[in-house]
Short mmCIF file of C-alpha atoms in Angstrom, two decimals:
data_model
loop_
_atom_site.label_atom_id
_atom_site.label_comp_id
_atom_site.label_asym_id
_atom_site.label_seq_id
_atom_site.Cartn_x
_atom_site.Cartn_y
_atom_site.Cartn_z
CA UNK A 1 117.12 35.01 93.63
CA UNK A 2 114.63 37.80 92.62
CA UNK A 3 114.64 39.49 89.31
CA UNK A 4 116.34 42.85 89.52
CA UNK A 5 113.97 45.34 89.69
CA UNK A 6 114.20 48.38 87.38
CA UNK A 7 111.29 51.40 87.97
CA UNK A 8 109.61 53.22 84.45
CA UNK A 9 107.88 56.08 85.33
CA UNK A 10 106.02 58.45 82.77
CA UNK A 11 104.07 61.32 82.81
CA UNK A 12 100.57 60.30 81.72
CA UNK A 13 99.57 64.01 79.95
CA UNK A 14 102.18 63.80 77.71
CA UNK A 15 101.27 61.73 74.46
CA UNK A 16 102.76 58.78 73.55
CA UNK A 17 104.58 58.41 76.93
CA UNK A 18 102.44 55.55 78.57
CA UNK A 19 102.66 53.39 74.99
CA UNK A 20 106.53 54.16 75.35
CA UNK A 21 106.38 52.97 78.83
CA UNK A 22 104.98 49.73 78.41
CA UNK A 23 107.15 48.95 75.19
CA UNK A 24 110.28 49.92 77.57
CA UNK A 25 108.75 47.65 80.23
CA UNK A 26 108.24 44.88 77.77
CA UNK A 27 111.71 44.86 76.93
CA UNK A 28 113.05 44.74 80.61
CA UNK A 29 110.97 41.37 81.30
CA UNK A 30 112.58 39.99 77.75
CA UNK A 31 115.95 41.17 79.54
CA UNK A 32 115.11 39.07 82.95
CA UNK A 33 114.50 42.56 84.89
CA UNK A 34 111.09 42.96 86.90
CA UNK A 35 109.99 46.32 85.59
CA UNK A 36 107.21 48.26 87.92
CA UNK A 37 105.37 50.83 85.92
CA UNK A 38 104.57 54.55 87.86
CA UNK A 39 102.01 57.28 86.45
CA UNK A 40 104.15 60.45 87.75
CA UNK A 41 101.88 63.63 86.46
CA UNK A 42 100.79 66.04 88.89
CA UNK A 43 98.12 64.31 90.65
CA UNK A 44 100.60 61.22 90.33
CA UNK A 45 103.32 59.56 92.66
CA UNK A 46 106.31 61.88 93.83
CA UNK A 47 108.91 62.61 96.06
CA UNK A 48 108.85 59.50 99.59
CA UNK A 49 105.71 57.62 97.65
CA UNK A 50 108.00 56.96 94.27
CA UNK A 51 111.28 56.20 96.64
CA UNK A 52 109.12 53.94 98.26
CA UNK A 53 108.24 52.15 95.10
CA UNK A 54 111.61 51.98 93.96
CA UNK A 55 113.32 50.92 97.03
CA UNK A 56 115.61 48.42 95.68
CA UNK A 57 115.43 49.32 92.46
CA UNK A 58 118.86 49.62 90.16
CA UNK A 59 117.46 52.07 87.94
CA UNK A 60 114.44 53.81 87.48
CA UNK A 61 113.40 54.94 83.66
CA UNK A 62 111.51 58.58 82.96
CA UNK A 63 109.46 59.00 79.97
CA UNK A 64 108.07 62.20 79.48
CA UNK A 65 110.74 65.15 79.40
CA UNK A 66 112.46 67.31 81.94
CA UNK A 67 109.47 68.00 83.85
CA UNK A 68 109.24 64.50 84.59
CA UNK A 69 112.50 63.94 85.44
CA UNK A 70 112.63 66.90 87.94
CA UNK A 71 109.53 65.11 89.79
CA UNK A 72 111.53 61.74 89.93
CA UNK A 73 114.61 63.12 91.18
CA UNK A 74 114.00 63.71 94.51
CA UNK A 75 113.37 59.91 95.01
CA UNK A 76 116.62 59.14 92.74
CA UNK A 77 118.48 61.93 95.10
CA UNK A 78 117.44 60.14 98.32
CA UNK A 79 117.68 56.25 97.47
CA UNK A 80 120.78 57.07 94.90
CA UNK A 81 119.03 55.51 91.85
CA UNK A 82 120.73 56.24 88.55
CA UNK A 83 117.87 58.02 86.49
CA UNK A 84 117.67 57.37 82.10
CA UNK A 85 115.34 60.11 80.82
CA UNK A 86 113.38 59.28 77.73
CA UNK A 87 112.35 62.49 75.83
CA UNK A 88 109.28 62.70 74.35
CA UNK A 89 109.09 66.04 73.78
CA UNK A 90 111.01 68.83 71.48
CA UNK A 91 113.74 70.10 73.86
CA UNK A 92 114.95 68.41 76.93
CA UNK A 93 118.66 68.46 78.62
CA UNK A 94 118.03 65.65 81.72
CA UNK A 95 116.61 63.10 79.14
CA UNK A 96 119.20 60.81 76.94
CA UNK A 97 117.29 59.06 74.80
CA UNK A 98 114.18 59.81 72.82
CA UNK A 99 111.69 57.24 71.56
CA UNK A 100 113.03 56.06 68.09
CA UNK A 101 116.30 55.38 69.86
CA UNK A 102 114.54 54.47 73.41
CA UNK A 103 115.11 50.41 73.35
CA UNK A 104 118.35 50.39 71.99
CA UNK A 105 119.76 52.90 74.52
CA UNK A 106 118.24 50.88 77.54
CA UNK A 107 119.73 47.77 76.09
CA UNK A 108 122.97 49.60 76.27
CA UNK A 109 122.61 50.95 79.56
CA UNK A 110 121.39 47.09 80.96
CA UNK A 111 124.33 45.86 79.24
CA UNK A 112 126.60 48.16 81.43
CA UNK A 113 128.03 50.52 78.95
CA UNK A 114 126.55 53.98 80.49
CA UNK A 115 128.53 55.85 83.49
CA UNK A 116 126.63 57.40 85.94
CA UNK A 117 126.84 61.40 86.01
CA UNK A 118 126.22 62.97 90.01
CA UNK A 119 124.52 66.39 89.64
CA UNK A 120 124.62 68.60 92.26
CA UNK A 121 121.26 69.78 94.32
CA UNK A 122 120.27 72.94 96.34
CA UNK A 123 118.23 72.86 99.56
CA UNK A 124 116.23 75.56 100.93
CA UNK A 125 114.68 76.33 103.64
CA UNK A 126 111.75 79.14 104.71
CA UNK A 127 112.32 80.37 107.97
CA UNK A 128 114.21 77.03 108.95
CA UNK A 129 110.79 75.28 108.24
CA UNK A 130 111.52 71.85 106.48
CA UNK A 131 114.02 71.62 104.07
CA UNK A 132 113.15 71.51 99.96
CA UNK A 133 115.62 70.41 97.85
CA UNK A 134 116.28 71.44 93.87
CA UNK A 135 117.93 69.69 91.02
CA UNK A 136 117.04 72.53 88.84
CA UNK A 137 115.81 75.92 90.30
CA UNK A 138 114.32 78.11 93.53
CA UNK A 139 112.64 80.97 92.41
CA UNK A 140 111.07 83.12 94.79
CA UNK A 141 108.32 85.68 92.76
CA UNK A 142 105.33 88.28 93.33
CA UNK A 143 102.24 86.36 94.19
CA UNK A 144 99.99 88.53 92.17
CA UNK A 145 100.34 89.91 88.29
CA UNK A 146 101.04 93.43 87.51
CA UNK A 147 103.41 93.97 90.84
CA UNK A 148 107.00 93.44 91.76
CA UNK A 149 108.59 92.04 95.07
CA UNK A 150 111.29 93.39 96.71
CA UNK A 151 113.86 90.64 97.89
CA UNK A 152 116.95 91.75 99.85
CA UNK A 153 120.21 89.47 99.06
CA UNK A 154 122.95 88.21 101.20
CA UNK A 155 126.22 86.46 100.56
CA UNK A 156 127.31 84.27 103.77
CA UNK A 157 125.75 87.22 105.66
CA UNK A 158 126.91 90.27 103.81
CA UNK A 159 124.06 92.39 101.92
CA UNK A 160 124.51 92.91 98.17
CA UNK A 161 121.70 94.00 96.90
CA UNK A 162 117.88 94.59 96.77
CA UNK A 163 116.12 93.62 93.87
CA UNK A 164 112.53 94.76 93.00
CA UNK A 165 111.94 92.43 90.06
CA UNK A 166 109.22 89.82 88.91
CA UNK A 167 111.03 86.86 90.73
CA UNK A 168 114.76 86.10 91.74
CA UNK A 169 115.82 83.04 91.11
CA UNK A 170 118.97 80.34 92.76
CA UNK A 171 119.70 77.83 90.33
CA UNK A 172 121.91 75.14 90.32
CA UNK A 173 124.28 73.98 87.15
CA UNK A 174 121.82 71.54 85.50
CA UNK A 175 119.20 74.39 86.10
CA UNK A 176 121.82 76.69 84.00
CA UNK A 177 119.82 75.30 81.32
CA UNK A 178 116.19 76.03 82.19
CA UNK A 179 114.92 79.47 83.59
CA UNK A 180 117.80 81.46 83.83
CA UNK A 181 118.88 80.67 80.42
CA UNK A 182 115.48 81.80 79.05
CA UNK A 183 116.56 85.41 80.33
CA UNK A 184 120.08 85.46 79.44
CA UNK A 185 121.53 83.39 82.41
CA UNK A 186 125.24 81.44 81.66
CA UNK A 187 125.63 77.76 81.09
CA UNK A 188 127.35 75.60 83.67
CA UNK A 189 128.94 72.82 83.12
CA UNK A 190 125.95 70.53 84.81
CA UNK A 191 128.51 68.22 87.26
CA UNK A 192 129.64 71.32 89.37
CA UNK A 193 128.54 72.53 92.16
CA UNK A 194 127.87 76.32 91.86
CA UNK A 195 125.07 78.43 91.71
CA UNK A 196 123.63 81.15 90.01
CA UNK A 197 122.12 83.94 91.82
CA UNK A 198 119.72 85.98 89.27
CA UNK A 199 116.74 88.52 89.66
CA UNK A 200 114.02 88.47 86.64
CA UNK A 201 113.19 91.40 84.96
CA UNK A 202 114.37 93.84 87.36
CA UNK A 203 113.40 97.44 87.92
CA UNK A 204 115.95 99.93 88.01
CA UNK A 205 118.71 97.61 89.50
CA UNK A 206 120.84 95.47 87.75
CA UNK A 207 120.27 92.17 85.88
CA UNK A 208 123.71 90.48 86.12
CA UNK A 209 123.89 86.81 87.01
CA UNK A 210 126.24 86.10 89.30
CA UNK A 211 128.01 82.87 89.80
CA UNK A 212 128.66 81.30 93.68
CA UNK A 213 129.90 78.41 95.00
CA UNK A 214 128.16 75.88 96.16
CA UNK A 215 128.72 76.18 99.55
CA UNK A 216 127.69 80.06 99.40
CA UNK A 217 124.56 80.58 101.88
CA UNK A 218 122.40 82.75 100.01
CA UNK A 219 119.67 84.47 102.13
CA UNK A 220 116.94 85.86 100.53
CA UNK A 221 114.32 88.51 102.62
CA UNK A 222 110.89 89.31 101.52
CA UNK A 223 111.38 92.82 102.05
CA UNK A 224 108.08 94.13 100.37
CA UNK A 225 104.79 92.73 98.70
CA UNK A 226 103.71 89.08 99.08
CA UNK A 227 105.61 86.13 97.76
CA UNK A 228 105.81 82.85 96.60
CA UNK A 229 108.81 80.68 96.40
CA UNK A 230 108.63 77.60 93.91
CA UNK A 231 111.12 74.78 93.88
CA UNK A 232 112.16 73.18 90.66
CA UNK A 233 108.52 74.28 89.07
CA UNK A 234 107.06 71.49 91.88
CA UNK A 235 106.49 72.88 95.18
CA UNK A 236 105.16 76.30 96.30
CA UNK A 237 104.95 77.97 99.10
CA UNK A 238 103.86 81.32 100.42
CA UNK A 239 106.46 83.97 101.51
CA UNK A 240 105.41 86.82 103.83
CA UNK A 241 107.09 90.14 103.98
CA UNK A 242 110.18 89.32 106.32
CA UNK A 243 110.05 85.81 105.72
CA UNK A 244 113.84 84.57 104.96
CA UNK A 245 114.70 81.90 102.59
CA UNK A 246 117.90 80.48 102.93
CA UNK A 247 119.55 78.23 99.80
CA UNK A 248 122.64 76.59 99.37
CA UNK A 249 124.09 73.72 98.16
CA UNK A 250 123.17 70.24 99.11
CA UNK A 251 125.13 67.05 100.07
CA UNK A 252 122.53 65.16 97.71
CA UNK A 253 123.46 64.07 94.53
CA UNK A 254 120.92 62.90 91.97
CA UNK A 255 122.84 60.38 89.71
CA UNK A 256 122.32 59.56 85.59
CA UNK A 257 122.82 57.09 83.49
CA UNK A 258 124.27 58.87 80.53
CA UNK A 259 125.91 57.06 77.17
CA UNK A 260 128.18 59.56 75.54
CA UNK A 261 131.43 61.48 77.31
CA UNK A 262 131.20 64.58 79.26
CA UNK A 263 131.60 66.63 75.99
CA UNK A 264 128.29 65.21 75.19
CA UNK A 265 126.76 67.99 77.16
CA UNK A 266 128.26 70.80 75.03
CA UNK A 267 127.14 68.91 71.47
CA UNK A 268 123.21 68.54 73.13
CA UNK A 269 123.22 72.55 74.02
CA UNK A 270 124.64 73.41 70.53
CA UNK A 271 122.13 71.27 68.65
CA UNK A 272 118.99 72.30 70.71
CA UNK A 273 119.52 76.53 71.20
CA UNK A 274 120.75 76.09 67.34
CA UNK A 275 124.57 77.59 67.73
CA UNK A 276 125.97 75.59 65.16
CA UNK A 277 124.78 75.32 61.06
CA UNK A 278 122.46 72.37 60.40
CA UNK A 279 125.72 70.51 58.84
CA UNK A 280 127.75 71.18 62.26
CA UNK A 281 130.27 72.72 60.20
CA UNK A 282 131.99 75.82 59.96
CA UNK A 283 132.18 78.82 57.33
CA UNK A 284 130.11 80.34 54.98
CA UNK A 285 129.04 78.64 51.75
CA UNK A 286 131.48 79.11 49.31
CA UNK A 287 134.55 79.04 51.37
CA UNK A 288 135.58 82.54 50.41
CA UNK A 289 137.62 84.68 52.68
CA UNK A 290 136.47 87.75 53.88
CA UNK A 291 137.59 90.99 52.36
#
C-alpha cells in the first residue's frame, strides 16, 4: 500500500516560504506520508493544474499567507481537501500556524487532533459565461483611475440601489475579514453562509453594508463607464456597460484543518486588529473606578 500522499504548496515570492516548505516536507517523509512540493505564485500552478496534483491527496499544506491560500482553494473546494495554512507573513485569518510553531502543528494535525472547518463559497457568473467561484471576495470596479462606475443592484430581482462608487464588492463570511473590513465592513462569523453586499467609496449614495443570505441572487449591471470584476484578488475580467454579473452562494465548500474551537476565530480577530490590551485583560491600570 502507497504512502499517503499529503500536497505543500508555497508561494515562492514570499521569503522564507520555500525553506519552510521543504522543512514541512521533510517532516511528512519522517511521518511515512509522501509529500509533493507545488510553487503556487502567480506564474505558478492554480485552480484544475493544483487539483490535478493533489488528486488523492488527504491534505494539502499552504505556506505563504492568505493570498496563497485563496489560490489553493479552488482545488481544495473541488477535490474536498482539508487545507492547513502556514503564515509567513504579519496578518493572516485562513492560515493556522506560523513558522516557529509550523512542525508541531502538522504533527498534531497528522496525529488526528484538528477538525475540519467547511467555509462557504460564492459563484459568479458574467452574462452566464462560465462560472468563477470565491472563498473570499467579487469586486466589480472602474477600469481606469480618477473615474467611478455606476453599478445598478438587485435583490432576487428587485432594484435597490445604484451605486456610483470606486468598486462594489460581494463578499462572503471568511472575506468579512479582508476588503470590506478595510472600509468599515462587519465581521461574520466565517462558517455561515451569508453575504455582504458593499459599494467602496461611494458618491453621494450610501455606504451601508448590507448583510444577505446566501442563497440571495445578487445581480449587479454595469450601468455606466467600463469595468472590471476581480474574483478573490485572482481572476479578472472585463465588464462592459450592460454587462450583468450575477453572484450568489455556492454549493462548494472549501474545508480546513483548524486546531483550536470555533471561539478561536474571535481570539485571532482580537489579537490581529488590536481590540484587546497587550495583557488580554480588562481595565485601566490602577483598577480605580471611574468618577
Amino acid at each position: 500500500m502507497s504512502a499517503p500522499r499529503v500536497v505543500v504548496c508555497y508561494h515562492p515570492g514570499i521569503a522564507g516560504a520555500r525553506e519552510m516548505a521543504e522543512a514541512l516536507s521533510e517532516q511528512l517523509r519522517r511521518s511515512a506520508r509522501e509529500p509533493r512540493v507545488v510553487a503556487l505564485g502567480d506564474a505558478g500552478a492554480a485552480g484544475a493544474d493544483l487539483a490535478a496534483r493533489a488528486e488523492g491527496a488527504s491534505l494539502l499544506v499552504c505556506v505563504g499567507g492568505d493570498g496563497t491560500v485563496l489560490r489553493a482553494s479552488e482545488a481544495a473546494a473541488t477535490t474536498g481537501i482539508p487545507i492547513f495554512g502556514v503564515r509567513m507573513g504579519r496578518l493572516g485569518f485562513l492560515t493556522e500556524a506560523t513558522p516557529p510553531d509550523a512542525e508541531s502543528a502538522l504533527a498534531r494535525v497528522l496525529a488526528g487532533e484538528a477538525r475540519v472547518e467547511e467555509r462557504a463559497l460564492a459563484v459568479a457568473t458574467v452574462d452566464g459565461a462560465e462560472p468563477l467561484y470565491a472563498l473570499n471576495d467579487v469586486v466589480i470596479g472602474r477600469r481606469t483611475l480618477g473615474h467611478t462606475i455606476s453599478v445598478g443592484a438587485r435583490l432576487d430581482g428587485v432594484l435597490i440601489a445604484e451605486y456610483r462608487a470606486d468598486a462594489v464588492i460581494v463578499a462572503t463570511a471568511t472575506g468579512s475579514t479582508g476588503y470590506t473590513l478595510s472600509i468599515g465592513g462587519p465581521v461574520l462569523t466565517p462558517t455561515t453562509s451569508e453575504l455582504i453586499l458593499m459599494p467602496l467609496a461611494p458618491h453621494l449614495t450610501s455606504h451601508n453594508p448590507l448583510v444577505l443570505p446566501g442563497g440571495t441572487r445578487i445581480s449587479l449591471e454595469v450601468a455606466r463607464g467600463e469595468g472590471m470584476i476581480v474574483v478573490d484578488g485572482i481572476h479578472e475580467r472585463a465588464v462592459e456597460a450592460g454587462q450583468l454579473v450575477e453572484v450568489t452562494g455556492s454549493e462548494r465548500r472549501a474545508r480546513f484543518a483548524r486546531l483550536g474551537d470555533e471561539g478561536q476565530f474571535y481570539a485571532n480577530v482580537a489579537e490581529r486588529l488590536g481590540w484587546l490590551r497587550a495583557d488580554h485583560t480588562l481595565g485601566a491600570a490602577g483598577g480605580g473606578e471611574a468618577g
